[in-house]
Amino acid sequence: MKKIVILGCENSHANAFLKHMKTRPELAHIQCIGVYSDDVAAAQKLHDEFDVPVMASFDEAVGKVDGIVITARHGDHHYQYAKPYMDSGVPMFIDKPITCTEADAVEFLSQLKAKGIKVTGGSSLRHAFEIVQLKQACAAQVGGATVGGIVRAPLNMDNPYGGFYFYSQHLVEMVLEAFGRYPDAVQVTAAKDAYTVLFHYGDFTVSSLYTVGSGEYYAARFAKNGTQGGYVANQGNEWYYAEFKAFADLMEGAEPDLSYEELFSPVFVLNAIDRAITSGQRELICYPEV
């Protein structure tokens, strides 16, 4: 039996993960021995539904678990919650945004890498079937070289969970997973309830649209002689399963599907977008050397 805790359980991921552990035979060997949230009501709700213990502090399970799941809504809590468990070297799942600040990202990445901790996470949208297909089309150069693309995803700016950073990684993760983890620069144009973001790669540019108050997802790739993609069907339950299964596999000895740098790259892209919203200028993306 593999024992885990869920730290920051106020979003839909915690509920979905617990349901999958309860209903999927291949996850039946995983036991959640505690949940923690600074929103006490959220933790209590999971206790009432799944009979999981509520932890008094996020660090009380150190030395007692085989892995940790961090799904706090505010990205500023993620590194904080992970720190006490890092010396034990247990695998980790970190929800989006991995962190809000670049400083936290650099320190977090450095510690994970130095200790050899296996980690997965980010936005569940990278597991969407349509995004996986686009990634494969880009890699195989279906229809020829990529000449551009377009991606759409929701945005929530008015929230107590980091504002722009709370929901914005979904779009960024879709772009990076399909077209490449390291765009060079971004530009932003703001309109009413929408932000157009250009992701500049070496040989092409991907146009994207954040829409406030909408739940639509879309992703397409333009090749020299063809187009792939379209609407991305909201299959949240399946996305949650895919990302939790990836974490479960780490506890069984599997290797992460992304490098540390690839997993953390959205943080630096998001910060560049945030700067571009303010400056109105093209902003270079500053990836660290760790």
PDB file of C-alpha atoms in Angstrom:
ATOM      1  CA  MET A   1       0.000   0.000   0.000  1.00  0.00           C
ATOM      2  CA  LYS A   2       1.325   3.423  -1.002  1.00  0.00           C
ATOM      3  CA  LYS A   3       0.448   6.232   1.386  1.00  0.00           C
ATOM      4  CA  ILE A   4      -0.034   9.833   0.286  1.00  0.00           C
ATOM      5  CA  VAL A   5      -1.381  13.135   1.575  1.00  0.00           C
ATOM      6  CA  ILE A   6      -3.133  15.902  -0.343  1.00  0.00           C
ATOM      7  CA  LEU A   7      -1.973  19.381   0.650  1.00  0.00           C
ATOM      8  CA  GLY A   8      -4.188  22.273  -0.388  1.00  0.00           C
ATOM      9  CA  CYS A   9      -7.422  20.445  -1.109  1.00  0.00           C
ATOM     10  CA  GLU A  10      -9.734  23.359  -1.910  1.00  0.00           C
ATOM     11  CA  ASN A  11      -9.986  22.734  -5.655  1.00  0.00           C
ATOM     12  CA  SER A  12     -11.577  20.062  -7.833  1.00  0.00           C
ATOM     13  CA  HIS A  13      -8.370  18.048  -8.223  1.00  0.00           C
ATOM     14  CA  ALA A  14      -8.435  16.699  -4.675  1.00  0.00           C
ATOM     15  CA  ASN A  15     -12.003  15.491  -5.019  1.00  0.00           C
ATOM     16  CA  ALA A  16     -11.311  13.913  -8.413  1.00  0.00           C
ATOM     17  CA  PHE A  17      -8.124  12.192  -7.248  1.00  0.00           C
ATOM     18  CA  LEU A  18      -9.876  10.667  -4.239  1.00  0.00           C
ATOM     19  CA  LYS A  19     -12.702   9.414  -6.467  1.00  0.00           C
ATOM     20  CA  HIS A  20     -10.240   7.812  -8.871  1.00  0.00           C
ATOM     21  CA  MET A  21      -8.433   6.124  -5.981  1.00  0.00           C
ATOM     22  CA  LYS A  22     -11.760   4.735  -4.831  1.00  0.00           C
ATOM     23  CA  THR A  23     -13.086   3.569  -8.205  1.00  0.00           C
ATOM     24  CA  ARG A  24     -10.068   2.657 -10.369  1.00  0.00           C
ATOM     25  CA  PRO A  25      -8.660  -0.827  -9.630  1.00  0.00           C
ATOM     26  CA  GLU A  26      -5.181   0.189 -10.800  1.00  0.00           C
ATOM     27  CA  LEU A  27      -5.116   2.885  -8.087  1.00  0.00           C
ATOM     28  CA  ALA A  28      -6.572   0.765  -5.279  1.00  0.00           C
ATOM     29  CA  HIS A  29      -3.122   0.312  -3.714  1.00  0.00           C
ATOM     30  CA  ILE A  30      -2.901   4.042  -2.918  1.00  0.00           C
ATOM     31  CA  GLN A  31      -4.231   5.271   0.423  1.00  0.00           C
ATOM     32  CA  CYS A  32      -4.710   8.935   1.307  1.00  0.00           C
ATOM     33  CA  ILE A  33      -3.854   9.221   5.002  1.00  0.00           C
ATOM     34  CA  GLY A  34      -4.601  12.929   5.305  1.00  0.00           C
ATOM     35  CA  VAL A  35      -5.754  16.143   3.669  1.00  0.00           C
ATOM     36  CA  TYR A  36      -4.781  19.696   4.573  1.00  0.00           C
ATOM     37  CA  SER A  37      -6.065  23.106   3.563  1.00  0.00           C
ATOM     38  CA  ASP A  38      -5.976  26.590   5.027  1.00  0.00           C
ATOM     39  CA  ASP A  39      -9.664  26.486   4.070  1.00  0.00           C
ATOM     40  CA  VAL A  40     -10.836  24.261   6.920  1.00  0.00           C
ATOM     41  CA  ALA A  41     -14.290  23.788   5.393  1.00  0.00           C
ATOM     42  CA  ALA A  42     -12.769  22.370   2.189  1.00  0.00           C
ATOM     43  CA  ALA A  43     -10.787  19.777   4.121  1.00  0.00           C
ATOM     44  CA  GLN A  44     -13.794  18.892   6.259  1.00  0.00           C
ATOM     45  CA  LYS A  45     -15.919  18.385   3.144  1.00  0.00           C
ATOM     46  CA  LEU A  46     -13.469  15.789   1.843  1.00  0.00           C
ATOM     47  CA  HIS A  47     -13.438  14.107   5.250  1.00  0.00           C
ATOM     48  CA  ASP A  48     -17.222  13.890   5.203  1.00  0.00           C
ATOM     49  CA  GLU A  49     -17.332  12.452   1.670  1.00  0.00           C
ATOM     50  CA  PHE A  50     -14.277  10.174   1.637  1.00  0.00           C
ATOM     51  CA  ASP A  51     -13.576   9.572   5.344  1.00  0.00           C
ATOM     52  CA  VAL A  52     -10.016  10.893   5.061  1.00  0.00           C
ATOM     53  CA  PRO A  53      -8.356  12.409   8.144  1.00  0.00           C
ATOM     54  CA  VAL A  54      -7.962  16.186   8.280  1.00  0.00           C
ATOM     55  CA  MET A  55      -4.422  17.303   9.088  1.00  0.00           C
ATOM     56  CA  ALA A  56      -3.823  20.141  11.543  1.00  0.00           C
ATOM     57  CA  SER A  57      -0.702  21.287   9.677  1.00  0.00           C
ATOM     58  CA  PHE A  58       0.710  20.657   6.229  1.00  0.00           C
ATOM     59  CA  ASP A  59       3.929  19.110   7.575  1.00  0.00           C
ATOM     60  CA  GLU A  60       2.547  16.545  10.009  1.00  0.00           C
ATOM     61  CA  ALA A  61       2.929  13.613   7.589  1.00  0.00           C
ATOM     62  CA  VAL A  62       6.681  14.038   7.046  1.00  0.00           C
ATOM     63  CA  GLY A  63       8.306  10.608   7.151  1.00  0.00           C
ATOM     64  CA  LYS A  64       4.949   8.823   6.954  1.00  0.00           C
ATOM     65  CA  VAL A  65       4.158   8.891   3.223  1.00  0.00           C
ATOM     66  CA  ASP A  66       5.365   7.519  -0.100  1.00  0.00           C
ATOM     67  CA  GLY A  67       4.356  10.624  -2.055  1.00  0.00           C
ATOM     68  CA  ILE A  68       2.643  13.994  -1.724  1.00  0.00           C
ATOM     69  CA  VAL A  69       0.030  15.743  -3.840  1.00  0.00           C
ATOM     70  CA  ILE A  70      -0.043  19.549  -3.710  1.00  0.00           C
ATOM     71  CA  THR A  71      -3.192  21.075  -5.187  1.00  0.00           C
ATOM     72  CA  ALA A  72      -3.511  24.406  -3.359  1.00  0.00           C
ATOM     73  CA  ARG A  73      -5.306  27.013  -5.432  1.00  0.00           C
ATOM     74  CA  HIS A  74      -2.683  29.665  -4.693  1.00  0.00           C
ATOM     75  CA  GLY A  75       0.638  28.906  -6.325  1.00  0.00           C
ATOM     76  CA  ASP A  76       2.501  30.728  -3.559  1.00  0.00           C
ATOM     77  CA  HIS A  77       1.690  27.801  -1.234  1.00  0.00           C
ATOM     78  CA  HIS A  78       3.173  25.070  -3.417  1.00  0.00           C
ATOM     79  CA  TYR A  79       6.862  25.389  -2.576  1.00  0.00           C
ATOM     80  CA  GLN A  80       5.975  26.150   1.044  1.00  0.00           C
ATOM     81  CA  TYR A  81       4.010  22.907   1.360  1.00  0.00           C
ATOM     82  CA  ALA A  82       6.684  20.853  -0.413  1.00  0.00           C
ATOM     83  CA  LYS A  83       9.679  22.038   1.636  1.00  0.00           C
ATOM     84  CA  PRO A  84       9.225  19.856   4.745  1.00  0.00           C
ATOM     85  CA  TYR A  85       8.975  16.701   2.619  1.00  0.00           C
ATOM     86  CA  MET A  86      11.944  17.285   0.349  1.00  0.00           C
ATOM     87  CA  ASP A  87      14.602  15.667   2.522  1.00  0.00           C
ATOM     88  CA  SER A  88      12.612  12.421   2.461  1.00  0.00           C
ATOM     89  CA  GLY A  89      12.861  12.386  -1.347  1.00  0.00           C
ATOM     90  CA  VAL A  90       9.305  11.184  -1.959  1.00  0.00           C
ATOM     91  CA  PRO A  91       7.717  11.789  -5.394  1.00  0.00           C
ATOM     92  CA  MET A  92       5.518  14.858  -5.756  1.00  0.00           C
ATOM     93  CA  PHE A  93       2.576  16.067  -7.792  1.00  0.00           C
ATOM     94  CA  ILE A  94       2.439  19.873  -8.053  1.00  0.00           C
ATOM     95  CA  ASP A  95      -0.690  21.462  -9.509  1.00  0.00           C
ATOM     96  CA  LYS A  96      -0.700  24.590 -11.662  1.00  0.00           C
ATOM     97  CA  PRO A  97       0.703  27.145 -11.276  1.00  0.00           C
ATOM     98  CA  ILE A  98       3.857  25.352 -10.125  1.00  0.00           C
ATOM     99  CA  THR A  99       4.778  28.638  -8.435  1.00  0.00           C
ATOM    100  CA  CYS A 100       3.767  32.240  -9.034  1.00  0.00           C
ATOM    101  CA  THR A 101       7.160  33.908  -8.683  1.00  0.00           C
ATOM    102  CA  GLU A 102      10.286  33.210 -10.666  1.00  0.00           C
ATOM    103  CA  ALA A 103      12.368  33.318  -7.477  1.00  0.00           C
ATOM    104  CA  ASP A 104      10.332  30.505  -5.910  1.00  0.00           C
ATOM    105  CA  ALA A 105      10.540  28.530  -9.145  1.00  0.00           C
ATOM    106  CA  VAL A 106      14.332  28.752  -9.329  1.00  0.00           C
ATOM    107  CA  GLU A 107      14.790  27.711  -5.699  1.00  0.00           C
ATOM    108  CA  PHE A 108      12.171  24.949  -5.895  1.00  0.00           C
ATOM    109  CA  LEU A 109      13.585  23.566  -9.149  1.00  0.00           C
ATOM    110  CA  SER A 110      17.127  23.676  -7.760  1.00  0.00           C
ATOM    111  CA  GLN A 111      16.174  21.749  -4.624  1.00  0.00           C
ATOM    112  CA  LEU A 112      14.183  19.109  -6.501  1.00  0.00           C
ATOM    113  CA  LYS A 113      17.022  18.593  -8.946  1.00  0.00           C
ATOM    114  CA  ALA A 114      19.733  18.480  -6.274  1.00  0.00           C
ATOM    115  CA  LYS A 115      17.819  15.892  -4.251  1.00  0.00           C
ATOM    116  CA  GLY A 116      16.742  13.863  -7.288  1.00  0.00           C
ATOM    117  CA  ILE A 117      13.067  14.063  -6.370  1.00  0.00           C
ATOM    118  CA  LYS A 118      10.673  12.763  -9.004  1.00  0.00           C
ATOM    119  CA  VAL A 119       7.964  15.291  -9.768  1.00  0.00           C
ATOM    120  CA  THR A 120       5.056  15.732 -12.150  1.00  0.00           C
ATOM    121  CA  GLY A 121       2.093  18.082 -12.449  1.00  0.00           C
ATOM    122  CA  GLY A 122       1.317  21.398 -14.071  1.00  0.00           C
ATOM    123  CA  SER A 123      -1.920  21.952 -15.952  1.00  0.00           C
ATOM    124  CA  SER A 124      -4.075  18.905 -16.642  1.00  0.00           C
ATOM    125  CA  LEU A 125      -4.654  20.321 -20.156  1.00  0.00           C
ATOM    126  CA  ARG A 126      -1.344  18.892 -21.299  1.00  0.00           C
ATOM    127  CA  HIS A 127      -2.983  15.468 -21.021  1.00  0.00           C
ATOM    128  CA  ALA A 128      -5.934  16.413 -23.245  1.00  0.00           C
ATOM    129  CA  PHE A 129      -6.234  14.049 -26.212  1.00  0.00           C
ATOM    130  CA  GLU A 130      -6.301  16.934 -28.689  1.00  0.00           C
ATOM    131  CA  ILE A 131      -3.135  18.487 -27.244  1.00  0.00           C
ATOM    132  CA  VAL A 132      -1.322  15.148 -27.334  1.00  0.00           C
ATOM    133  CA  GLN A 133      -2.302  14.826 -31.007  1.00  0.00           C
ATOM    134  CA  LEU A 134      -1.013  18.319 -31.814  1.00  0.00           C
ATOM    135  CA  LYS A 135       2.263  17.577 -30.047  1.00  0.00           C
ATOM    136  CA  GLN A 136       2.667  14.452 -32.153  1.00  0.00           C
ATOM    137  CA  ALA A 137       1.798  16.348 -35.346  1.00  0.00           C
ATOM    138  CA  CYS A 138       4.404  19.000 -34.563  1.00  0.00           C
ATOM    139  CA  ALA A 139       7.069  16.412 -33.794  1.00  0.00           C
ATOM    140  CA  ALA A 140       6.339  14.466 -36.986  1.00  0.00           C
ATOM    141  CA  GLN A 141       5.950  17.664 -39.047  1.00  0.00           C
ATOM    142  CA  VAL A 142       2.648  16.439 -40.454  1.00  0.00           C
ATOM    143  CA  GLY A 143       1.926  18.573 -43.521  1.00  0.00           C
ATOM    144  CA  GLY A 144       5.388  20.057 -43.347  1.00  0.00           C
ATOM    145  CA  ALA A 145       7.030  22.482 -40.971  1.00  0.00           C
ATOM    146  CA  THR A 146       4.950  24.357 -38.404  1.00  0.00           C
ATOM    147  CA  VAL A 147       4.211  27.904 -39.578  1.00  0.00           C
ATOM    148  CA  GLY A 148       1.888  28.968 -36.754  1.00  0.00           C
ATOM    149  CA  GLY A 149      -0.961  28.035 -34.484  1.00  0.00           C
ATOM    150  CA  ILE A 150      -3.826  29.309 -32.388  1.00  0.00           C
ATOM    151  CA  VAL A 151      -4.896  28.391 -28.855  1.00  0.00           C
ATOM    152  CA  ARG A 152      -7.808  29.548 -26.716  1.00  0.00           C
ATOM    153  CA  ALA A 153      -8.482  28.999 -23.012  1.00  0.00           C
ATOM    154  CA  PRO A 154     -10.361  30.642 -20.122  1.00  0.00           C
ATOM    155  CA  LEU A 155      -8.883  33.227 -17.770  1.00  0.00           C
ATOM    156  CA  ASN A 156      -9.875  34.322 -14.270  1.00  0.00           C
ATOM    157  CA  MET A 157      -8.275  37.588 -13.179  1.00  0.00           C
ATOM    158  CA  ASP A 158     -10.521  38.462 -10.218  1.00  0.00           C
ATOM    159  CA  ASN A 159      -9.718  35.977  -7.463  1.00  0.00           C
ATOM    160  CA  PRO A 160      -7.788  35.728  -4.161  1.00  0.00           C
ATOM    161  CA  TYR A 161      -5.452  33.024  -5.498  1.00  0.00           C
ATOM    162  CA  GLY A 162      -2.809  35.080  -7.250  1.00  0.00           C
ATOM    163  CA  GLY A 163      -4.977  36.944  -9.745  1.00  0.00           C
ATOM    164  CA  PHE A 164      -3.623  36.341 -13.253  1.00  0.00           C
ATOM    165  CA  TYR A 165      -1.532  33.367 -12.134  1.00  0.00           C
ATOM    166  CA  PHE A 166      -4.436  31.325 -10.739  1.00  0.00           C
ATOM    167  CA  TYR A 167      -5.878  30.017 -14.016  1.00  0.00           C
ATOM    168  CA  SER A 168      -3.515  31.218 -16.713  1.00  0.00           C
ATOM    169  CA  GLN A 169      -1.229  28.182 -16.887  1.00  0.00           C
ATOM    170  CA  HIS A 170      -3.885  26.169 -18.732  1.00  0.00           C
ATOM    171  CA  LEU A 171      -3.394  28.151 -21.942  1.00  0.00           C
ATOM    172  CA  VAL A 172       0.370  28.350 -21.537  1.00  0.00           C
ATOM    173  CA  GLU A 173       0.628  24.605 -20.920  1.00  0.00           C
ATOM    174  CA  MET A 174      -1.425  23.884 -24.047  1.00  0.00           C
ATOM    175  CA  VAL A 175       0.906  26.023 -26.147  1.00  0.00           C
ATOM    176  CA  LEU A 176       4.118  24.704 -24.629  1.00  0.00           C
ATOM    177  CA  GLU A 177       3.101  21.048 -24.706  1.00  0.00           C
ATOM    178  CA  ALA A 178       2.028  21.193 -28.347  1.00  0.00           C
ATOM    179  CA  PHE A 179       4.531  23.611 -29.880  1.00  0.00           C
ATOM    180  CA  GLY A 180       7.576  23.438 -27.606  1.00  0.00           C
ATOM    181  CA  ARG A 181       8.438  24.142 -23.976  1.00  0.00           C
ATOM    182  CA  TYR A 182      10.631  27.186 -24.621  1.00  0.00           C
ATOM    183  CA  PRO A 183       9.207  30.073 -26.661  1.00  0.00           C
ATOM    184  CA  ASP A 184      11.568  33.033 -26.924  1.00  0.00           C
ATOM    185  CA  ALA A 185       9.257  35.959 -26.179  1.00  0.00           C
ATOM    186  CA  VAL A 186       5.636  37.037 -25.765  1.00  0.00           C
ATOM    187  CA  GLN A 187       3.486  40.040 -26.646  1.00  0.00           C
ATOM    188  CA  VAL A 188       0.056  40.889 -25.238  1.00  0.00           C
ATOM    189  CA  THR A 189      -2.848  42.987 -26.510  1.00  0.00           C
ATOM    190  CA  ALA A 190      -5.695  43.592 -24.063  1.00  0.00           C
ATOM    191  CA  ALA A 191      -9.348  44.023 -25.031  1.00  0.00           C
ATOM    192  CA  LYS A 192     -12.653  43.821 -23.174  1.00  0.00           C
ATOM    193  CA  ASP A 193     -12.708  40.468 -21.356  1.00  0.00           C
ATOM    194  CA  ALA A 194      -9.934  39.091 -23.556  1.00  0.00           C
ATOM    195  CA  TYR A 195      -6.159  39.084 -23.923  1.00  0.00           C
ATOM    196  CA  THR A 196      -4.385  38.123 -27.127  1.00  0.00           C
ATOM    197  CA  VAL A 197      -0.951  36.651 -26.460  1.00  0.00           C
ATOM    198  CA  LEU A 198       1.621  35.997 -29.165  1.00  0.00           C
ATOM    199  CA  PHE A 199       4.169  33.284 -28.400  1.00  0.00           C
ATOM    200  CA  HIS A 200       7.263  33.853 -30.516  1.00  0.00           C
ATOM    201  CA  TYR A 201       9.294  30.774 -31.372  1.00  0.00           C
ATOM    202  CA  GLY A 202      12.372  30.782 -33.576  1.00  0.00           C
ATOM    203  CA  ASP A 203      10.620  29.993 -36.871  1.00  0.00           C
ATOM    204  CA  PHE A 204       6.949  30.674 -36.155  1.00  0.00           C
ATOM    205  CA  THR A 205       4.487  32.448 -33.867  1.00  0.00           C
ATOM    206  CA  VAL A 206       1.510  30.974 -32.032  1.00  0.00           C
ATOM    207  CA  SER A 207      -1.428  33.308 -31.456  1.00  0.00           C
ATOM    208  CA  SER A 208      -3.537  32.689 -28.375  1.00  0.00           C
ATOM    209  CA  LEU A 209      -6.616  34.136 -26.736  1.00  0.00           C
ATOM    210  CA  TYR A 210      -7.444  34.287 -23.052  1.00  0.00           C
ATOM    211  CA  THR A 211     -11.192  34.803 -22.587  1.00  0.00           C
ATOM    212  CA  VAL A 212     -12.655  35.968 -19.274  1.00  0.00           C
ATOM    213  CA  GLY A 213     -15.966  34.372 -18.315  1.00  0.00           C
ATOM    214  CA  SER A 214     -15.842  31.596 -20.907  1.00  0.00           C
ATOM    215  CA  GLY A 215     -15.052  27.896 -20.632  1.00  0.00           C
ATOM    216  CA  GLU A 216     -14.002  27.292 -24.244  1.00  0.00           C
ATOM    217  CA  TYR A 217     -10.775  25.485 -25.169  1.00  0.00           C
ATOM    218  CA  TYR A 218      -9.368  25.407 -28.692  1.00  0.00           C
ATOM    219  CA  ALA A 219      -6.027  24.497 -30.233  1.00  0.00           C
ATOM    220  CA  ALA A 220      -4.874  24.233 -33.837  1.00  0.00           C
ATOM    221  CA  ARG A 221      -1.567  23.895 -35.637  1.00  0.00           C
ATOM    222  CA  PHE A 222      -0.882  25.384 -39.043  1.00  0.00           C
ATOM    223  CA  ALA A 223       1.638  23.482 -41.150  1.00  0.00           C
ATOM    224  CA  LYS A 224       3.030  24.530 -44.494  1.00  0.00           C
ATOM    225  CA  ASN A 225       0.564  22.197 -46.223  1.00  0.00           C
ATOM    226  CA  GLY A 226      -2.131  21.446 -43.713  1.00  0.00           C
ATOM    227  CA  THR A 227      -3.987  22.219 -40.494  1.00  0.00           C
ATOM    228  CA  GLN A 228      -4.626  20.024 -37.475  1.00  0.00           C
ATOM    229  CA  GLY A 229      -6.708  20.550 -34.359  1.00  0.00           C
ATOM    230  CA  GLY A 230      -9.862  22.356 -33.366  1.00  0.00           C
ATOM    231  CA  TYR A 231     -12.078  22.468 -30.284  1.00  0.00           C
ATOM    232  CA  VAL A 232     -10.672  20.765 -27.210  1.00  0.00           C
ATOM    233  CA  ALA A 233     -13.474  18.835 -25.516  1.00  0.00           C
ATOM    234  CA  ASN A 234     -13.660  19.405 -21.774  1.00  0.00           C
ATOM    235  CA  GLN A 235     -12.856  15.964 -20.391  1.00  0.00           C
ATOM    236  CA  GLY A 236     -11.738  17.137 -16.971  1.00  0.00           C
ATOM    237  CA  ASN A 237     -12.304  13.824 -15.238  1.00  0.00           C
ATOM    238  CA  GLU A 238     -10.089  12.004 -17.743  1.00  0.00           C
ATOM    239  CA  TRP A 239      -7.442  14.727 -17.580  1.00  0.00           C
ATOM    240  CA  TYR A 240      -7.371  14.383 -13.789  1.00  0.00           C
ATOM    241  CA  TYR A 241      -7.001  10.628 -14.098  1.00  0.00           C
ATOM    242  CA  ALA A 242      -4.099  10.945 -16.535  1.00  0.00           C
ATOM    243  CA  GLU A 243      -2.162  13.343 -14.328  1.00  0.00           C
ATOM    244  CA  PHE A 244      -2.790  11.364 -11.142  1.00  0.00           C
ATOM    245  CA  LYS A 245      -1.817   8.110 -12.875  1.00  0.00           C
ATOM    246  CA  ALA A 246       1.434   9.783 -13.927  1.00  0.00           C
ATOM    247  CA  PHE A 247       2.096  10.594 -10.259  1.00  0.00           C
ATOM    248  CA  ALA A 248       1.137   7.067  -9.161  1.00  0.00           C
ATOM    249  CA  ASP A 249       3.611   5.668 -11.686  1.00  0.00           C
ATOM    250  CA  LEU A 250       6.405   7.757 -10.135  1.00  0.00           C
ATOM    251  CA  MET A 251       5.796   6.026  -6.809  1.00  0.00           C
ATOM    252  CA  GLU A 252       6.262   2.700  -8.613  1.00  0.00           C
ATOM    253  CA  GLY A 253       9.641   3.754 -10.008  1.00  0.00           C
ATOM    254  CA  ALA A 254       8.706   5.313 -13.357  1.00  0.00           C
ATOM    255  CA  GLU A 255      10.553   8.351 -14.652  1.00  0.00           C
ATOM    256  CA  PRO A 256       8.798  11.724 -15.122  1.00  0.00           C
ATOM    257  CA  ASP A 257       7.693  12.558 -18.660  1.00  0.00           C
ATOM    258  CA  LEU A 258       9.103  16.087 -18.347  1.00  0.00           C
ATOM    259  CA  SER A 259      12.481  17.285 -17.133  1.00  0.00           C
ATOM    260  CA  TYR A 260      12.611  19.671 -14.181  1.00  0.00           C
ATOM    261  CA  GLU A 261      13.237  22.557 -16.562  1.00  0.00           C
ATOM    262  CA  GLU A 262      10.352  21.571 -18.840  1.00  0.00           C
ATOM    263  CA  LEU A 263       7.920  21.223 -15.937  1.00  0.00           C
ATOM    264  CA  PHE A 264       8.858  24.637 -14.542  1.00  0.00           C
ATOM    265  CA  SER A 265       9.065  26.484 -17.878  1.00  0.00           C
ATOM    266  CA  PRO A 266       5.446  27.777 -17.677  1.00  0.00           C
ATOM    267  CA  VAL A 267       6.349  29.845 -14.602  1.00  0.00           C
ATOM    268  CA  PHE A 268       8.821  31.925 -16.593  1.00  0.00           C
ATOM    269  CA  VAL A 269       6.442  32.234 -19.538  1.00  0.00           C
ATOM    270  CA  LEU A 270       3.627  33.378 -17.236  1.00  0.00           C
ATOM    271  CA  ASN A 271       5.834  36.014 -15.642  1.00  0.00           C
ATOM    272  CA  ALA A 272       6.812  37.309 -19.083  1.00  0.00           C
ATOM    273  CA  ILE A 273       3.122  37.521 -20.054  1.00  0.00           C
ATOM    274  CA  ASP A 274       2.372  39.384 -16.830  1.00  0.00           C
ATOM    275  CA  ARG A 275       5.157  41.847 -17.615  1.00  0.00           C
ATOM    276  CA  ALA A 276       3.856  42.247 -21.175  1.00  0.00           C
ATOM    277  CA  ILE A 277       0.336  43.023 -19.940  1.00  0.00           C
ATOM    278  CA  THR A 278       1.803  45.910 -17.951  1.00  0.00           C
ATOM    279  CA  SER A 279       4.415  47.126 -20.432  1.00  0.00           C
ATOM    280  CA  GLY A 280       2.535  46.623 -23.690  1.00  0.00           C
ATOM    281  CA  GLN A 281       5.868  45.572 -25.157  1.00  0.00           C
ATOM    282  CA  ARG A 282       7.415  42.370 -26.442  1.00  0.00           C
ATOM    283  CA  GLU A 283       8.934  40.651 -23.411  1.00  0.00           C
ATOM    284  CA  LEU A 284      11.768  38.153 -23.558  1.00  0.00           C
ATOM    285  CA  ILE A 285      11.298  35.014 -21.480  1.00  0.00           C
ATOM    286  CA  CYS A 286      14.093  34.530 -18.964  1.00  0.00           C
ATOM    287  CA  TYR A 287      14.760  30.837 -18.344  1.00  0.00           C
ATOM    288  CA  PRO A 288      17.226  30.124 -15.517  1.00  0.00           C
ATOM    289  CA  GLU A 289      20.353  28.028 -15.722  1.00  0.00           C
ATOM    290  CA  VAL A 290      20.070  25.618 -12.809  1.00  0.00           C
TER     291      VAL A 290
END
